[in-house]
Short mmCIF file of C-alpha atoms and ligand atoms in Angstrom, two decimals:
data_model
loop_
_atom_site.label_atom_id
_atom_site.label_comp_id
_atom_site.label_asym_id
_atom_site.label_seq_id
_atom_site.Cartn_x
_atom_site.Cartn_y
_atom_site.Cartn_z
CA MET L 1 -20.14 -145.43 -106.95
CA LEU L 2 -17.18 -143.26 -107.35
CA VAL L 3 -17.50 -139.36 -106.98
CA LYS L 4 -16.03 -138.98 -110.57
CA ASP L 5 -18.96 -140.76 -112.02
CA LEU L 6 -21.84 -139.33 -110.19
CA ASN L 7 -22.69 -137.28 -113.48
CA LYS L 8 -24.17 -140.44 -114.75
CA LEU L 9 -26.55 -140.70 -112.05
CA VAL L 10 -28.39 -137.21 -112.06
CA ASN L 11 -31.67 -137.23 -110.02
CA LYS L 12 -30.99 -140.94 -109.11
CA GLU L 13 -29.85 -142.72 -105.80
CA ALA L 14 -26.26 -142.99 -105.34
CA GLU L 15 -24.09 -144.34 -102.49
CA ILE L 16 -20.34 -142.87 -101.96
CA LYS L 17 -17.69 -143.75 -99.57
CA GLY L 18 -15.19 -141.37 -98.53
CA TRP L 19 -13.80 -138.59 -95.91
CA VAL L 20 -15.29 -135.62 -94.89
CA PHE L 21 -12.54 -132.89 -95.69
CA ASN L 22 -14.54 -129.91 -94.79
CA LEU L 23 -17.79 -129.28 -93.19
CA ARG L 24 -19.89 -126.30 -92.08
CA SER L 25 -23.62 -126.04 -90.80
CA SER L 26 -26.20 -123.46 -91.12
CA GLY L 27 -29.36 -123.78 -89.16
CA SER L 28 -31.20 -126.96 -90.54
CA LEU L 29 -28.45 -127.58 -93.18
CA TYR L 30 -25.22 -129.42 -93.07
CA PHE L 31 -22.65 -129.18 -95.99
CA LEU L 32 -20.18 -131.92 -95.94
CA GLN L 33 -17.21 -131.84 -98.50
CA ILE L 34 -16.59 -135.30 -99.22
CA ARG L 35 -13.38 -136.76 -100.90
CA ASP L 36 -13.37 -140.39 -102.17
CA GLY L 37 -9.96 -140.46 -104.07
CA SER L 38 -11.59 -140.08 -107.35
CA GLY L 39 -12.88 -136.67 -106.85
CA PHE L 40 -14.44 -134.13 -104.56
CA VAL L 41 -18.39 -133.52 -103.96
CA GLN L 42 -20.60 -131.54 -101.66
CA ALA L 43 -23.24 -133.74 -99.68
CA ILE L 44 -26.16 -131.54 -98.21
CA VAL L 45 -27.92 -132.99 -95.13
CA ASN L 46 -31.21 -131.24 -94.50
CA LYS L 47 -32.76 -131.65 -91.13
CA GLU L 48 -36.31 -131.47 -92.55
CA SER L 49 -35.91 -134.18 -95.02
CA VAL L 50 -33.70 -136.74 -93.19
CA ALA L 51 -34.51 -139.35 -90.46
CA SER L 52 -33.67 -137.89 -86.81
CA GLU L 53 -30.86 -140.46 -86.35
CA VAL L 54 -29.22 -139.11 -89.64
CA TRP L 55 -29.13 -135.74 -88.12
CA GLU L 56 -27.90 -136.95 -84.82
CA GLN L 57 -24.90 -138.60 -86.50
CA CYS L 58 -24.11 -135.41 -88.39
CA GLN L 59 -23.28 -133.68 -85.19
CA LYS L 60 -20.66 -136.24 -84.50
CA ILE L 61 -18.76 -135.62 -87.72
CA THR L 62 -15.19 -134.13 -87.32
CA LEU L 63 -12.65 -133.43 -90.16
CA GLU L 64 -11.40 -136.38 -91.88
CA THR L 65 -14.21 -138.78 -90.45
CA SER L 66 -14.71 -141.51 -92.79
CA VAL L 67 -18.42 -142.06 -94.11
CA VAL L 68 -20.84 -143.95 -96.17
CA LEU L 69 -23.48 -141.83 -97.82
CA GLN L 70 -26.66 -142.30 -99.68
CA GLY L 71 -28.58 -139.71 -101.48
CA VAL L 72 -29.97 -138.29 -104.68
CA VAL L 73 -27.42 -136.76 -107.06
CA THR L 74 -28.51 -133.26 -108.43
CA GLU L 75 -26.62 -130.63 -110.61
CA HIS L 76 -24.79 -127.89 -108.88
CA PRO L 77 -27.19 -124.88 -108.99
CA LYS L 78 -24.35 -122.58 -109.94
CA LYS L 79 -21.15 -124.65 -111.11
CA ILE L 80 -21.85 -126.40 -114.52
CA GLY L 81 -20.39 -129.88 -114.66
CA GLU L 82 -20.45 -130.11 -110.83
CA TYR L 83 -22.85 -132.19 -108.78
CA GLU L 84 -24.25 -132.51 -105.33
CA LEU L 85 -25.61 -135.36 -103.18
CA GLN L 86 -28.91 -134.55 -101.23
CA VAL L 87 -28.28 -136.94 -98.35
CA THR L 88 -30.86 -139.56 -97.27
CA GLY L 89 -28.69 -141.88 -95.60
CA LEU L 90 -25.44 -141.58 -93.46
CA LYS L 91 -23.16 -144.18 -91.89
CA LEU L 92 -20.06 -143.09 -89.76
CA ILE L 93 -17.23 -145.42 -90.36
CA HIS L 94 -14.66 -143.80 -88.10
CA ILE L 95 -14.92 -140.63 -86.37
CA ALA L 96 -11.30 -139.06 -86.72
CA GLU L 97 -9.56 -137.51 -83.84
CA GLU L 98 -8.90 -133.83 -84.04
CA TYR L 99 -7.06 -133.43 -87.37
CA PRO L 100 -3.52 -131.81 -87.00
CA ILE L 101 -3.67 -130.02 -90.51
CA GLY L 102 -5.94 -127.24 -90.39
CA LYS L 103 -7.15 -124.56 -92.81
CA LYS L 104 -4.44 -122.11 -91.43
CA GLU L 105 -1.23 -121.92 -93.19
CA HIS L 106 1.46 -124.35 -92.33
CA GLY L 107 5.02 -124.15 -92.90
CA PRO L 108 6.93 -126.85 -95.09
CA ASP L 109 8.68 -128.44 -92.16
CA PHE L 110 5.32 -128.98 -90.32
CA LEU L 111 3.72 -130.25 -93.48
CA MET L 112 6.77 -132.49 -94.07
CA GLU L 113 6.45 -134.06 -90.58
CA TRP L 114 2.78 -135.02 -91.47
CA ARG L 115 3.35 -135.97 -94.99
CA HIS L 116 1.33 -139.04 -94.49
CA LEU L 117 -1.74 -136.97 -93.77
CA TRP L 118 -0.81 -133.98 -95.86
CA LEU L 119 -1.07 -136.35 -98.97
CA ARG L 120 -4.94 -135.96 -98.46
CA SER L 121 -5.15 -132.38 -99.40
CA PRO L 122 -6.47 -131.41 -102.85
CA LYS L 123 -3.19 -130.06 -104.14
CA GLN L 124 -1.19 -133.08 -103.18
CA TRP L 125 -4.00 -135.42 -104.50
CA ALA L 126 -3.57 -133.48 -107.87
CA ILE L 127 0.35 -133.87 -107.88
CA LEU L 128 0.07 -137.47 -107.20
CA ARG L 129 -2.35 -137.93 -110.02
CA VAL L 130 -0.32 -135.93 -112.56
CA ARG L 131 2.81 -137.97 -111.39
CA ASP L 132 0.81 -141.15 -112.28
CA ALA L 133 -0.40 -139.72 -115.82
CA ILE L 134 3.27 -138.97 -116.54
CA ILE L 135 4.36 -142.54 -115.81
CA LEU L 136 1.62 -143.85 -117.91
CA ALA L 137 2.64 -141.40 -120.74
CA ILE L 138 6.20 -142.50 -120.60
CA ASN L 139 5.36 -146.34 -120.64
CA GLU L 140 2.73 -145.64 -123.58
CA PHE L 141 5.18 -143.55 -125.62
CA LEU L 142 8.06 -145.91 -125.41
CA HIS L 143 5.96 -149.07 -126.21
CA GLN L 144 4.73 -147.20 -129.29
CA GLN L 145 8.38 -146.77 -130.02
CA ASN L 146 9.13 -150.46 -129.74
CA PHE L 147 10.80 -150.15 -126.34
CA ILE L 148 10.26 -152.72 -123.74
CA LYS L 149 10.68 -152.52 -120.05
CA VAL L 150 13.67 -154.46 -118.40
CA ASP L 151 14.23 -153.78 -114.78
CA SER L 152 17.74 -152.94 -113.56
CA PRO L 153 18.88 -153.95 -110.25
CA VAL L 154 19.19 -151.49 -107.21
CA PHE L 155 22.10 -153.12 -105.36
CA THR L 156 25.06 -152.60 -107.75
CA PRO L 157 28.88 -153.21 -107.58
CA ASN L 158 30.04 -150.13 -109.26
CA ALA L 159 29.08 -146.63 -109.98
CA CYS L 160 27.42 -145.23 -112.97
CA GLU L 161 27.52 -141.47 -112.46
CA GLY L 162 30.77 -140.72 -110.44
CA THR L 163 31.89 -142.29 -107.30
CA THR L 164 31.23 -139.13 -105.13
CA THR L 165 27.60 -139.72 -104.79
CA LEU L 166 27.36 -143.49 -103.91
CA PHE L 167 25.42 -144.74 -100.97
CA ALA L 168 27.17 -147.82 -99.75
CA VAL L 169 25.32 -150.74 -98.00
CA PRO L 170 27.09 -153.52 -96.18
CA TYR L 171 26.42 -156.74 -98.21
CA PHE L 172 27.25 -160.06 -96.47
CA ASP L 173 30.73 -161.34 -97.39
CA LEU L 174 31.00 -159.39 -100.51
CA GLY L 175 31.91 -155.99 -99.10
CA ASN L 176 29.71 -153.04 -99.92
CA ALA L 177 26.83 -152.94 -102.47
CA PHE L 178 26.06 -149.40 -103.74
CA LEU L 179 22.56 -148.24 -104.38
CA SER L 180 21.99 -147.58 -108.08
CA GLN L 181 22.44 -144.01 -109.51
CA SER L 182 20.97 -145.10 -112.68
CA GLY L 183 20.21 -148.28 -114.47
CA GLN L 184 21.84 -147.22 -117.68
CA LEU L 185 24.84 -149.74 -117.93
CA TYR L 186 22.49 -152.53 -117.26
CA ILE L 187 20.07 -151.67 -119.92
CA GLU L 188 22.88 -150.99 -122.29
CA ALA L 189 23.41 -154.76 -121.76
CA ALA L 190 20.01 -155.67 -122.54
CA ILE L 191 19.76 -153.86 -125.82
CA SER L 192 21.86 -156.70 -127.29
CA SER L 193 18.92 -158.96 -126.38
CA VAL L 194 15.92 -156.75 -127.07
CA GLY L 195 17.06 -154.10 -129.09
CA ARG L 196 15.25 -151.23 -127.46
CA CYS L 197 14.49 -151.13 -123.69
CA TYR L 198 13.97 -148.95 -120.56
CA ASP L 199 13.93 -149.31 -116.94
CA PHE L 200 11.80 -147.06 -114.60
CA GLY L 201 12.56 -147.13 -110.85
CA PRO L 202 14.12 -145.51 -107.88
CA VAL L 203 17.77 -144.34 -108.12
CA PHE L 204 19.92 -142.79 -105.32
CA ARG L 205 22.44 -139.97 -105.12
CA ALA L 206 24.32 -139.03 -101.91
CA GLU L 207 24.34 -135.54 -103.28
CA LYS L 208 24.78 -132.80 -100.76
CA SER L 209 22.68 -130.34 -102.70
CA LYS L 210 20.01 -128.86 -100.68
CA THR L 211 18.11 -127.26 -103.73
CA LYS L 212 14.56 -127.30 -104.81
CA ARG L 213 15.43 -129.71 -107.47
CA HIS L 214 17.34 -132.32 -105.67
CA LEU L 215 16.35 -135.44 -103.70
CA THR L 216 18.60 -138.37 -102.52
CA GLU L 217 16.12 -140.84 -103.98
CA PHE L 218 14.22 -140.12 -107.03
CA TRP L 219 12.75 -141.98 -109.81
CA MET L 220 14.33 -142.24 -113.22
CA MET L 221 13.44 -143.89 -116.58
CA ASP L 222 16.47 -144.85 -118.48
CA ALA L 223 15.99 -145.61 -122.19
CA GLU L 224 18.53 -147.17 -124.49
CA GLY L 225 18.44 -148.44 -127.90
CA ALA L 226 20.66 -150.40 -130.37
CA PHE L 227 21.75 -148.61 -133.71
CA ILE L 228 20.28 -145.25 -132.24
CA GLU L 229 22.83 -142.50 -132.85
CA HIS L 230 23.16 -138.89 -131.53
CA GLU L 231 20.65 -137.25 -133.76
CA GLU L 232 17.80 -139.83 -133.34
CA ASN L 233 18.40 -139.79 -129.54
CA LEU L 234 17.53 -136.14 -129.38
CA ARG L 235 14.45 -136.72 -131.38
CA LEU L 236 13.28 -139.52 -129.11
CA GLN L 237 13.66 -137.11 -126.08
CA GLU L 238 11.80 -134.21 -127.67
CA ASP L 239 8.75 -136.43 -128.82
CA LEU L 240 8.71 -138.09 -125.46
CA VAL L 241 8.63 -134.73 -123.65
CA ARG L 242 6.12 -133.43 -126.15
CA TYR L 243 4.08 -136.75 -125.61
CA ILE L 244 4.00 -136.16 -121.80
CA ILE L 245 2.71 -132.49 -122.14
CA ARG L 246 -0.09 -133.55 -124.43
CA TYR L 247 -0.85 -136.46 -122.37
CA CYS L 248 -1.29 -134.26 -119.28
CA LEU L 249 -3.07 -131.60 -121.01
CA THR L 250 -5.60 -134.03 -122.15
CA ASN L 251 -6.05 -136.14 -119.02
CA CYS L 252 -5.13 -133.92 -116.19
CA GLN L 253 -7.25 -130.81 -116.77
CA LYS L 254 -9.01 -131.09 -113.27
CA GLU L 255 -5.64 -131.69 -111.60
CA LEU L 256 -3.84 -128.81 -113.21
CA ALA L 257 -6.64 -126.51 -112.46
CA ILE L 258 -6.40 -127.21 -108.65
CA LEU L 259 -2.78 -126.53 -109.04
CA GLU L 260 -3.50 -123.23 -110.67
CA ARG L 261 -1.04 -124.19 -113.43
CA ASP L 262 -0.72 -121.87 -116.49
CA THR L 263 -1.49 -124.54 -119.05
CA GLN L 264 -0.85 -122.13 -121.97
CA LYS L 265 2.83 -122.31 -121.13
CA LEU L 266 2.80 -126.12 -121.39
CA GLN L 267 0.85 -125.70 -124.80
CA GLN L 268 3.34 -123.44 -126.09
CA ALA L 269 6.35 -125.83 -124.96
CA ASP L 270 4.82 -128.59 -127.27
CA ALA L 271 6.71 -127.02 -130.30
CA PRO L 272 10.14 -128.06 -131.80
CA PHE L 273 12.78 -127.64 -129.17
CA VAL L 274 15.81 -125.39 -129.27
CA ARG L 275 19.40 -126.80 -129.77
CA LEU L 276 22.47 -125.11 -128.71
CA SER L 277 25.97 -126.58 -128.53
CA TYR L 278 27.66 -126.26 -125.36
CA ASP L 279 30.15 -123.88 -126.92
CA VAL L 280 27.38 -121.54 -127.93
CA ALA L 281 25.65 -121.92 -124.77
CA ILE L 282 28.79 -120.93 -122.98
CA LYS L 283 29.15 -117.68 -125.36
CA LYS L 284 25.54 -116.97 -124.87
CA LEU L 285 25.84 -117.00 -121.18
CA LYS L 286 28.88 -114.65 -120.96
CA GLU L 287 26.88 -112.18 -123.21
CA LEU L 288 24.08 -112.41 -120.65
CA GLY L 289 26.49 -111.48 -117.73
CA SER L 290 27.29 -114.82 -116.27
CA ASP L 291 30.86 -115.43 -115.09
CA ILE L 292 30.85 -119.14 -116.43
CA GLN L 293 34.15 -120.37 -118.14
CA TYR L 294 34.48 -122.90 -120.80
CA GLY L 295 34.96 -126.06 -119.15
CA ASP L 296 32.47 -125.41 -116.43
CA ASP L 297 29.42 -127.41 -115.68
CA LEU L 298 26.18 -125.39 -115.83
CA GLY L 299 24.68 -124.12 -112.56
CA ASN L 300 21.02 -123.38 -111.84
CA ASP L 301 21.18 -119.90 -112.49
CA ASP L 302 23.10 -120.74 -115.98
CA GLU L 303 20.25 -123.03 -116.87
CA GLY L 304 17.75 -120.29 -116.06
CA LEU L 305 19.51 -117.57 -118.02
CA LEU L 306 19.68 -120.04 -121.21
CA THR L 307 15.81 -120.65 -121.03
CA LYS L 308 14.23 -117.56 -119.63
CA ASP L 309 13.11 -116.22 -123.01
CA SER L 310 12.56 -119.56 -124.45
CA ALA L 311 8.79 -121.13 -124.67
CA VAL L 312 10.20 -124.58 -125.46
CA PRO L 313 12.88 -126.59 -123.58
CA VAL L 314 16.35 -126.35 -124.89
CA PHE L 315 18.94 -129.02 -125.64
CA ILE L 316 22.65 -128.28 -124.68
CA GLU L 317 24.59 -130.76 -126.67
CA LYS L 318 28.08 -131.83 -127.38
CA TRP L 319 29.92 -130.90 -123.99
CA PRO L 320 33.59 -131.27 -123.19
CA LYS L 321 34.45 -134.81 -122.27
CA SER L 322 36.22 -133.73 -119.35
CA ILE L 323 33.05 -132.71 -117.27
CA LYS L 324 30.99 -135.86 -118.38
CA PRO L 325 30.93 -139.49 -117.40
CA PHE L 326 33.29 -142.00 -118.87
CA TYR L 327 30.71 -143.94 -121.00
CA MET L 328 30.01 -140.88 -123.48
CA LYS L 329 31.04 -141.31 -126.97
CA ARG L 330 33.45 -139.00 -128.33
CA ASP L 331 32.45 -136.65 -131.08
CA SER L 332 34.52 -137.65 -134.13
CA SER L 333 34.64 -134.02 -135.37
CA ASN L 334 36.25 -132.90 -132.10
CA PRO L 335 37.51 -135.66 -129.86
CA ASP L 336 37.47 -133.24 -126.86
CA LEU L 337 33.75 -133.33 -127.09
CA VAL L 338 31.13 -135.91 -126.33
CA LEU L 339 27.95 -136.78 -128.18
CA ASN L 340 25.54 -135.92 -125.35
CA ASP L 341 22.75 -133.64 -124.27
CA ASP L 342 21.14 -132.15 -121.37
CA LEU L 343 17.48 -131.12 -121.83
CA ILE L 344 16.66 -127.96 -119.95
CA ALA L 345 13.06 -127.16 -119.35
CA THR L 346 11.16 -123.82 -119.37
CA GLU L 347 10.00 -121.66 -116.66
CA GLY L 348 13.34 -122.35 -114.53
CA ALA L 349 12.35 -126.05 -114.10
CA GLY L 350 16.09 -126.93 -115.07
CA GLU L 351 17.57 -130.10 -116.28
CA LEU L 352 14.91 -132.78 -117.04
CA ILE L 353 17.13 -135.27 -119.20
CA GLY L 354 20.52 -136.28 -119.41
CA GLY L 355 21.53 -138.38 -122.36
CA SER L 356 24.22 -139.48 -124.83
CA GLN L 357 25.45 -141.82 -127.50
CA ARG L 358 27.75 -144.40 -125.74
CA GLU L 359 31.23 -145.30 -126.58
CA ASP L 360 31.17 -148.61 -128.34
CA ASP L 361 34.96 -149.14 -128.92
CA TYR L 362 36.45 -151.38 -126.62
CA ASN L 363 39.91 -149.67 -126.41
CA LEU L 364 38.53 -145.96 -126.24
CA LEU L 365 36.24 -146.96 -123.55
CA LEU L 366 39.06 -148.85 -121.43
CA GLU L 367 41.10 -145.76 -121.77
CA ARG L 368 38.31 -143.59 -120.21
CA ILE L 369 37.70 -145.89 -117.35
CA LYS L 370 41.37 -145.74 -116.53
CA ALA L 371 41.57 -142.06 -117.06
CA GLU L 372 38.64 -141.70 -114.57
CA GLY L 373 40.55 -143.73 -112.01
CA LEU L 374 37.90 -146.37 -112.02
CA LYS L 375 38.79 -150.00 -111.30
CA VAL L 376 38.70 -151.77 -114.54
CA GLU L 377 37.73 -155.05 -112.76
CA ASP L 378 34.49 -153.47 -111.74
CA TYR L 379 33.58 -152.73 -115.48
CA GLU L 380 34.83 -155.89 -117.11
CA TRP L 381 31.30 -156.97 -117.68
CA TYR L 382 30.35 -153.65 -119.18
CA LEU L 383 33.29 -153.71 -121.38
CA ASP L 384 32.37 -157.14 -122.62
CA MET L 385 29.54 -155.71 -124.81
CA ARG L 386 32.17 -154.02 -126.81
CA LYS L 387 33.83 -157.39 -127.49
CA TYR L 388 30.83 -159.29 -128.49
CA GLY L 389 28.99 -157.71 -131.50
CA SER L 390 29.41 -154.00 -130.36
CA VAL L 391 27.02 -151.68 -131.99
CA PRO L 392 26.28 -147.86 -132.00
CA HIS L 393 23.88 -147.19 -129.32
CA SER L 394 22.32 -144.09 -127.31
CA GLY L 395 20.22 -143.58 -124.55
CA PHE L 396 18.91 -141.07 -121.93
CA GLY L 397 17.42 -140.72 -118.55
CA ILE L 398 14.56 -138.50 -117.56
CA GLY L 399 14.14 -137.67 -113.91
CA LEU L 400 10.39 -138.16 -112.88
CA GLU L 401 10.26 -135.74 -110.00
CA ARG L 402 11.93 -132.91 -112.12
CA THR L 403 9.28 -133.65 -114.71
CA VAL L 404 6.52 -133.75 -112.30
CA ARG L 405 7.65 -130.36 -111.00
CA TRP L 406 7.81 -128.82 -114.20
CA ILE L 407 4.38 -130.01 -115.55
CA THR L 408 2.40 -129.28 -112.20
CA GLY L 409 4.53 -125.95 -111.67
CA VAL L 410 5.16 -126.89 -108.06
CA GLU L 411 7.98 -124.82 -106.41
CA HIS L 412 9.76 -127.70 -104.55
CA ILE L 413 10.76 -131.18 -105.61
CA ARG L 414 9.87 -132.54 -102.16
CA GLU L 415 6.07 -132.45 -103.17
CA CYS L 416 6.66 -134.33 -106.34
CA ILE L 417 7.36 -137.61 -104.72
CA PRO L 418 5.02 -139.25 -102.25
CA PHE L 419 7.44 -139.73 -99.41
CA PRO L 420 10.46 -137.51 -100.25
CA ARG L 421 14.18 -138.34 -99.21
CA MET L 422 16.35 -135.48 -98.63
CA ILE L 423 19.70 -134.91 -96.85
CA THR L 424 17.62 -133.83 -93.61
CA ARG L 425 14.68 -135.77 -94.05
CA LEU L 426 14.21 -139.54 -93.68
CA LYS L 427 10.61 -139.55 -92.14
CA PRO L 428 7.77 -140.41 -92.60
O1 LIG K 501 22.06 -136.44 -115.95
P1 LIG K 501 21.84 -137.71 -115.08
O2 LIG K 501 22.87 -137.87 -114.05
O3 LIG K 501 22.05 -138.99 -116.15
C1 LIG K 501 22.12 -140.29 -115.86
O4 LIG K 501 22.18 -140.66 -114.76
C2 LIG K 501 22.39 -141.18 -117.01
N1 LIG K 501 23.06 -142.40 -116.72
C3 LIG K 501 21.03 -141.41 -117.88
C4 LIG K 501 21.00 -142.13 -118.85
O5 LIG K 501 21.85 -141.62 -119.91
N2 LIG K 501 20.43 -143.20 -118.92
O6 LIG K 501 20.53 -137.94 -114.50
C5 LIG K 501 19.35 -138.01 -115.31
C6 LIG K 501 18.03 -137.20 -114.85
C7 LIG K 501 18.43 -135.70 -114.72
O7 LIG K 501 18.52 -134.89 -115.90
C8 LIG K 501 17.52 -135.25 -113.62
O8 LIG K 501 16.26 -135.01 -114.33
C9 LIG K 501 17.45 -136.32 -112.57
O9 LIG K 501 17.83 -137.49 -113.39
N3 LIG K 501 18.21 -136.10 -111.45
C10 LIG K 501 17.61 -135.81 -110.23
N4 LIG K 501 16.51 -135.59 -109.83
C11 LIG K 501 16.16 -135.41 -108.51
N5 LIG K 501 17.02 -135.35 -107.76
C12 LIG K 501 18.49 -135.58 -107.99
N6 LIG K 501 19.48 -135.43 -107.08
C13 LIG K 501 18.77 -135.75 -109.46
N7 LIG K 501 19.77 -136.13 -110.18
C14 LIG K 501 19.41 -136.29 -111.38
MG1 LIG K 502 22.80 -134.40 -115.83
#
């Protein structure tokens, strides 16, 4: 029996298997807080009504001891919708050694050292589950929109997002392989086979950014579609993000309550998104007191300023091509701009998505590859798509941990992935 299903067995016998994450005794009663992965429940052992062996076993329980319990399910005397187990039988599976994570406040470094155990705490449990819900929501939405999953490689011969953040790995007699920064270039190739597709997996950036929003290994979903142009690309992104919000509000109520997330803010974000051109965004930022100049990338503070009064995420579209990657398509009404967008979430969560229409003209793309100082031979296969039935196409990449951070309201991205990889952390 799973704890989450105990409501189906009120006044009946049930057996649950899990861990004791808290315990207290008072006289002839033992209160055991049990966690089984599916939920949390209080089990009560009454000395008067259990066999003496059961009571003896109780004395041996330590924090995180694993147990099998039998008992009768009762409704919680005060909390509606919660249940308790009146224990009749108890088996200790493994008596835990003294648990290093106590009830007192621990610093983040300490908790990160013990990440493999910290994952058991209710808050981390809730984050893991919201993360899973977001993954499900993304898969579900994309399939509804006729995208299929096509996996892209992790070992790659060339850069997708600039050569400065590549991790190199010695690769037999072929020199260096690079860990993928985004599968985009590969799924662009696959759209000529399946029309619409996406990948979803770990990507790597040797970024020296020690912020609350950067990991060196994170998960990205790249989506790409043939015959999708800029406008439709933005619409898809908005629909996806709003789908994620609704999915989590419906399926993660308990988790968001544990995380003390203000769900009203999320509800409000499920409304038409704001759109600003880069040009207007820069003007607005200057008005708001930023010292940003036209041609600069947006920093964390700028993103915060632009969204601080917005209840919904904000698209910043049509950036100068000089500060964006080689593959983005020029805006026909101003060739210095590209048909791209960054989607900035509310409440200071920062950029969730980067997307664009792709350059589909062979010569213009070749020119951009050369201008960026990239080796043409590395991109020949990518240029080939512009030789054999080139089509207008667009896509975008959403950062999973950024999205988890926004939906959960967690302060630091390191809690949004089970085992974070950062510049100064490779363990556990
Ligand atoms: O904006 P980015 O760099 O876009 C791309 O990689 C495109 N190739 C995607 C595409 O068009 N298919 O990255 C996409 C998203 C960002 O918006 C952000 O959410 C996340 O990936 N991201 C990071 N997340 C955590 N740590 C980092 N160091 C990240 N860098 C980017
Ligand atoms: Mg970006």
